[in-house]
Amino acid sequence: MKLTVVSNTSTTQINIEENIKSLSDNDEIKVAIEDAWNKNSDKAIDINIKDSFIITSSVIGFLIKFIKKDKMPITLYITNDELYEMMDDMNLVQALNIKKAM
């Protein structure tokens, strides 16, 4: 997995390329989100998942916590049709603020 963080005036963008599959991937995503939030809690966080056709349950778990409990303004943009459909089947599109990316 390749993760990059880009901060602009209104949002922090976390870009994820390749598959999300290992524990270290989970940790890297979690740390990137926490760092973005700690640096500027006024900015929305946009997470762009470009290639992955899978997402681990631990990533789903901490995203739900960040969005619902911690009230972080996170939006997920998913490019892969298979992953988007899986998240829709799990009724997570609304809960995780998921948008279909082109």
mmCIF file of C-alpha atoms in Angstrom:
data_model
loop_
_atom_site.group_PDB
_atom_site.id
_atom_site.type_symbol
_atom_site.label_atom_id
_atom_site.label_comp_id
_atom_site.label_asym_id
_atom_site.label_seq_id
_atom_site.Cartn_x
_atom_site.Cartn_y
_atom_site.Cartn_z
ATOM 1 C CA MET A 1 0.000 0.000 0.000
ATOM 2 C CA LYS A 2 1.150 3.530 -0.780
ATOM 3 C CA LEU A 3 -0.234 6.368 1.318
ATOM 4 C CA THR A 4 0.284 10.083 0.725
ATOM 5 C CA VAL A 5 -1.123 13.054 2.621
ATOM 6 C CA VAL A 6 -1.801 16.398 0.955
ATOM 7 C CA SER A 7 -3.042 19.374 2.931
ATOM 8 C CA ASN A 8 -4.706 22.332 1.242
ATOM 9 C CA THR A 9 -6.707 25.282 2.544
ATOM 10 C CA SER A 10 -9.993 23.490 3.210
ATOM 11 C CA THR A 11 -9.195 19.761 3.425
ATOM 12 C CA THR A 12 -6.567 17.199 4.175
ATOM 13 C CA GLN A 13 -6.472 14.516 1.510
ATOM 14 C CA ILE A 14 -5.231 11.051 2.336
ATOM 15 C CA ASN A 15 -4.563 9.139 -0.876
ATOM 16 C CA ILE A 16 -4.309 5.361 -0.733
ATOM 17 C CA GLU A 17 -3.042 3.349 -3.686
ATOM 18 C CA GLU A 18 -2.805 -0.443 -3.973
ATOM 19 C CA ASN A 19 -4.579 -2.922 -1.688
ATOM 20 C CA ILE A 20 -5.241 -2.367 2.013
ATOM 21 C CA LYS A 21 -4.402 -5.763 3.448
ATOM 22 C CA SER A 22 -1.888 -5.862 6.287
ATOM 23 C CA LEU A 23 -1.794 -4.787 9.920
ATOM 24 C CA SER A 24 0.878 -2.235 9.069
ATOM 25 C CA ASP A 25 -1.465 -0.778 6.402
ATOM 26 C CA ASN A 26 -4.163 -0.415 9.077
ATOM 27 C CA ASP A 27 -1.739 1.321 11.428
ATOM 28 C CA GLU A 28 -0.448 3.639 8.705
ATOM 29 C CA ILE A 29 -3.985 4.745 7.770
ATOM 30 C CA LYS A 30 -4.989 5.253 11.403
ATOM 31 C CA VAL A 31 -1.883 7.324 12.177
ATOM 32 C CA ALA A 32 -2.383 9.461 9.030
ATOM 33 C CA ILE A 33 -5.977 10.251 10.052
ATOM 34 C CA GLU A 34 -5.042 11.005 13.662
ATOM 35 C CA ASP A 35 -2.129 13.230 12.567
ATOM 36 C CA ALA A 36 -4.339 15.159 10.122
ATOM 37 C CA TRP A 37 -6.979 15.683 12.821
ATOM 38 C CA ASN A 38 -4.445 16.678 15.498
ATOM 39 C CA LYS A 39 -2.753 19.194 13.187
ATOM 40 C CA ASN A 40 -5.977 20.929 12.176
ATOM 41 C CA SER A 41 -9.345 19.750 13.496
ATOM 42 C CA ASP A 42 -11.119 22.470 11.466
ATOM 43 C CA LYS A 43 -10.289 20.764 8.156
ATOM 44 C CA ALA A 44 -12.346 18.014 6.597
ATOM 45 C CA ILE A 45 -10.481 14.785 5.849
ATOM 46 C CA ASP A 46 -10.991 13.238 2.405
ATOM 47 C CA ILE A 47 -9.732 9.679 2.043
ATOM 48 C CA ASN A 48 -9.249 8.597 -1.571
ATOM 49 C CA ILE A 49 -9.081 4.816 -1.940
ATOM 50 C CA LYS A 50 -7.926 4.407 -5.516
ATOM 51 C CA ASP A 51 -7.098 0.771 -6.234
ATOM 52 C CA SER A 52 -8.051 -1.431 -3.316
ATOM 53 C CA PHE A 53 -10.832 -3.941 -3.819
ATOM 54 C CA ILE A 54 -10.843 -4.811 -0.119
ATOM 55 C CA ILE A 55 -10.720 -3.003 3.200
ATOM 56 C CA THR A 56 -9.973 -4.659 6.520
ATOM 57 C CA SER A 57 -12.494 -4.849 9.342
ATOM 58 C CA SER A 58 -10.150 -2.973 11.672
ATOM 59 C CA VAL A 59 -10.032 -0.017 9.231
ATOM 60 C CA ILE A 60 -13.845 -0.044 9.070
ATOM 61 C CA GLY A 61 -13.946 -0.155 12.868
ATOM 62 C CA PHE A 62 -11.721 2.832 13.519
ATOM 63 C CA LEU A 63 -13.382 4.829 10.719
ATOM 64 C CA ILE A 64 -16.764 4.293 12.385
ATOM 65 C CA LYS A 65 -15.270 5.402 15.719
ATOM 66 C CA PHE A 66 -13.626 8.494 14.202
ATOM 67 C CA ILE A 67 -16.802 9.530 12.344
ATOM 68 C CA LYS A 68 -19.506 8.635 14.878
ATOM 69 C CA LYS A 69 -17.824 9.009 18.280
ATOM 70 C CA ASP A 70 -15.052 11.534 17.633
ATOM 71 C CA LYS A 71 -17.159 13.491 15.089
ATOM 72 C CA MET A 72 -14.321 13.789 12.566
ATOM 73 C CA PRO A 73 -15.496 15.188 9.202
ATOM 74 C CA ILE A 74 -14.278 12.256 7.086
ATOM 75 C CA THR A 75 -15.452 11.390 3.572
ATOM 76 C CA LEU A 76 -14.278 8.264 1.748
ATOM 77 C CA TYR A 77 -13.968 8.373 -2.037
ATOM 78 C CA ILE A 78 -13.812 4.847 -3.458
ATOM 79 C CA THR A 79 -12.788 4.209 -7.057
ATOM 80 C CA ASN A 80 -13.058 0.402 -7.205
ATOM 81 C CA ASP A 81 -16.592 -0.764 -8.086
ATOM 82 C CA GLU A 82 -16.196 -4.047 -6.204
ATOM 83 C CA LEU A 83 -15.189 -2.314 -2.962
ATOM 84 C CA TYR A 84 -17.962 0.272 -3.288
ATOM 85 C CA GLU A 85 -20.569 -2.468 -3.827
ATOM 86 C CA MET A 86 -19.246 -4.441 -0.858
ATOM 87 C CA MET A 87 -19.501 -1.361 1.381
ATOM 88 C CA ASP A 88 -23.020 -0.733 0.057
ATOM 89 C CA ASP A 89 -24.010 -4.370 0.740
ATOM 90 C CA MET A 90 -22.755 -3.918 4.312
ATOM 91 C CA ASN A 91 -24.906 -0.755 4.658
ATOM 92 C CA LEU A 92 -21.809 1.365 5.310
ATOM 93 C CA VAL A 93 -22.144 3.966 2.527
ATOM 94 C CA GLN A 94 -24.087 6.417 4.672
ATOM 95 C CA ALA A 95 -22.379 5.555 7.981
ATOM 96 C CA LEU A 96 -18.904 6.155 6.554
ATOM 97 C CA ASN A 97 -19.787 9.058 4.227
ATOM 98 C CA ILE A 98 -18.726 7.054 1.170
ATOM 99 C CA LYS A 99 -18.840 8.565 -2.313
ATOM 100 C CA LYS A 100 -18.186 6.807 -5.605
ATOM 101 C CA ALA A 101 -15.086 8.276 -7.221
ATOM 102 C CA MET A 102 -14.384 8.149 -10.947
#
